[in-house]
Short mmCIF file of C-alpha atoms in Angstrom, two decimals:
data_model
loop_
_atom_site.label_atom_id
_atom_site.label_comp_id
_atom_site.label_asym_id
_atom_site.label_seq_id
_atom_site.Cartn_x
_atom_site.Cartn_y
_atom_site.Cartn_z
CA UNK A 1327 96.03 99.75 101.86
CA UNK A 1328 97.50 102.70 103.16
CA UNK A 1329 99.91 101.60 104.81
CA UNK A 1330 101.03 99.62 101.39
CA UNK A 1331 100.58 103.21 99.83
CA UNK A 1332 103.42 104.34 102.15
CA UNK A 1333 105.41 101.50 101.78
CA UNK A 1334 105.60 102.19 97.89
CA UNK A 1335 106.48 105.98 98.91
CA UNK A 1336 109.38 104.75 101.08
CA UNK A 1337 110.99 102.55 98.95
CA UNK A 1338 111.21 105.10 96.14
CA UNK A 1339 112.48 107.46 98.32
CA UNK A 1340 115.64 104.73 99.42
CA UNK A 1341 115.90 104.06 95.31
CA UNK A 1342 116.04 107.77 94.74
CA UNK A 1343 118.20 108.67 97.13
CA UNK A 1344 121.23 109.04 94.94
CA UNK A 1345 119.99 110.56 91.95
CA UNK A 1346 121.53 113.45 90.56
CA UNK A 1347 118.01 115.57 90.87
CA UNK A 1348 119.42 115.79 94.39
CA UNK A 1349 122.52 118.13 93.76
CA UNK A 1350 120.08 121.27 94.02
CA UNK A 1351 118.04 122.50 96.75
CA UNK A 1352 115.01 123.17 94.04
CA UNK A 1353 115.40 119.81 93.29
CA UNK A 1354 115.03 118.16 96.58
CA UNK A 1355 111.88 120.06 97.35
CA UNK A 1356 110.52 118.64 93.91
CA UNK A 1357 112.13 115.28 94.81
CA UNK A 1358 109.68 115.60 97.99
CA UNK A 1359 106.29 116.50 96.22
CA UNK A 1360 106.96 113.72 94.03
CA UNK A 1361 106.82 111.28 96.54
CA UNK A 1362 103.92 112.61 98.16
CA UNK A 1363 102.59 112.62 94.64
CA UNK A 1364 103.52 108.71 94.60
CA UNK A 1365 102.36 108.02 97.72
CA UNK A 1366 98.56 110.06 97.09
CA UNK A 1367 98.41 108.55 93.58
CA UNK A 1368 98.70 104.86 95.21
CA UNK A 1369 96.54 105.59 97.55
CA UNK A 1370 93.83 106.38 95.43
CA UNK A 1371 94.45 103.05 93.40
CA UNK A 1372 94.62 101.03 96.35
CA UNK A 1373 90.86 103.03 97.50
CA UNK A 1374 89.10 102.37 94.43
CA UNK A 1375 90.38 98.51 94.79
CA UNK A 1376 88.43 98.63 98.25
CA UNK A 1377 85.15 97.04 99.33
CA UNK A 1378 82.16 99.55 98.55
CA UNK A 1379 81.24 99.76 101.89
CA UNK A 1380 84.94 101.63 102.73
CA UNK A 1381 84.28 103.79 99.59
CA UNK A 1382 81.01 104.89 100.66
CA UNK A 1383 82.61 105.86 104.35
CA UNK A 1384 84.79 107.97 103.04
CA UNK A 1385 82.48 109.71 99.95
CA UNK A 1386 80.33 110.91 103.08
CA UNK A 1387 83.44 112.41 105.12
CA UNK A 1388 84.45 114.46 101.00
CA UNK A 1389 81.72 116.99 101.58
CA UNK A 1390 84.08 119.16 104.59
CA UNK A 1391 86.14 119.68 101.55
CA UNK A 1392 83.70 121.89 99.97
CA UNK A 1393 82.96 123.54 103.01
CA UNK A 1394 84.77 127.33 104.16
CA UNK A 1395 84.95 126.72 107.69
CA UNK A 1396 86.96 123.71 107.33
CA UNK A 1397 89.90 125.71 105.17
CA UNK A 1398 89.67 128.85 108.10
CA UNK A 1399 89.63 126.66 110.89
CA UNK A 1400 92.44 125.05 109.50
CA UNK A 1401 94.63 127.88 108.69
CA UNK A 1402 93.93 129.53 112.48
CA UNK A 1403 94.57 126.09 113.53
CA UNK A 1404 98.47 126.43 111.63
CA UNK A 1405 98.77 130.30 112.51
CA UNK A 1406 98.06 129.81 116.22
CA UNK A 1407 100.21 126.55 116.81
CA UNK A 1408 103.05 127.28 114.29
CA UNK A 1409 103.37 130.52 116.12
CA UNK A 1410 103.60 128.38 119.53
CA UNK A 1411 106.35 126.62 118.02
CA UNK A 1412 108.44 129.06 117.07
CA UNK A 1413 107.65 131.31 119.85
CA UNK A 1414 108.96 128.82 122.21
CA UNK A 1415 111.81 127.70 120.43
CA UNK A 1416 112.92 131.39 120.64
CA UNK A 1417 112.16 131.99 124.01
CA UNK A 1418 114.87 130.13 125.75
CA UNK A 1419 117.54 132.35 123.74
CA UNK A 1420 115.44 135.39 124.37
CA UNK A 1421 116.05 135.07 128.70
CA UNK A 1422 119.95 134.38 128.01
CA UNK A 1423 120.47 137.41 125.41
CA UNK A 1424 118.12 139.25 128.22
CA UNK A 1425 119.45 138.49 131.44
CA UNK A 1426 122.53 136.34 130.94
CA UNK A 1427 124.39 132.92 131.30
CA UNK A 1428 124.44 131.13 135.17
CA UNK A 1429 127.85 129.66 135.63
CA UNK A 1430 128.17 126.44 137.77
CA UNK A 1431 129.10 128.29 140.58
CA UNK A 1432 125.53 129.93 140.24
CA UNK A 1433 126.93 133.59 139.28
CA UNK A 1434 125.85 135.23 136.49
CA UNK A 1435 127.13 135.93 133.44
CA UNK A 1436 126.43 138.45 130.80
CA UNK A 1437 126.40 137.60 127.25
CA UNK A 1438 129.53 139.90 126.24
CA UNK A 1439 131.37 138.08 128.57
CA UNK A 1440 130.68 134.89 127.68
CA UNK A 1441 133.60 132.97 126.60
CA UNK A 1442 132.86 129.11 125.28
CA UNK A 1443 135.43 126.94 126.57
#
């Protein structure tokens, strides 16, 4: 069913795709939560249409909801790999603005002199 769920999702997105809620960057974030809205609201149709066995599953794995640890564990979880992310998407510009371009000739180049072709 969840896969159905994000079936729905997708196909409203390709409908929406054109509207004129587009035009403004607040209202392509809005567009966004919308879907995910969609998508979330189906889903919880398409769970309480589901055998009672799958229903009882998942009100057991609920309770780490409730719990703190799960919501700082979590945000360390975002904090330490976000910061991976970014750190080395940075890096790689960080060693050329520190010590220069290589030419194909193997000398190197500083960064004032740098001249794009």
């Amino acid at each position: 069913f969840g896969f159905l769920a994000s079936f729905i999702g997708v196909i409203t997105l390709i409908q929406t795709r054109d509207a004129a809620m587009l035009n403004t960057p607040a209202g392509q974030v809005i567009h966004k939560f919308l879907l995910v809205l969609l998508a979330c609201a189906c889903e919880h149709v398409f769970m309480m249409l589901s055998p009672k066995k799958a229903r009882d599953r998942v009100k057991k794995q609920v309770v780490i909801f409730k719990r703190k640890h799960t919501y700082v564990m979590t945000w360390l979880y975002i904090m330490c790999f976000g910061s991976f992310i970014g750190y080395s998407g940075s890096f790689p510009k960080l060693i050329v603005d520190l010590f220069g371009y290589l030419t194909a000739d193997g000398c190197l180049q500083t960064a004032g002199d740098f001249v794009p072709a």
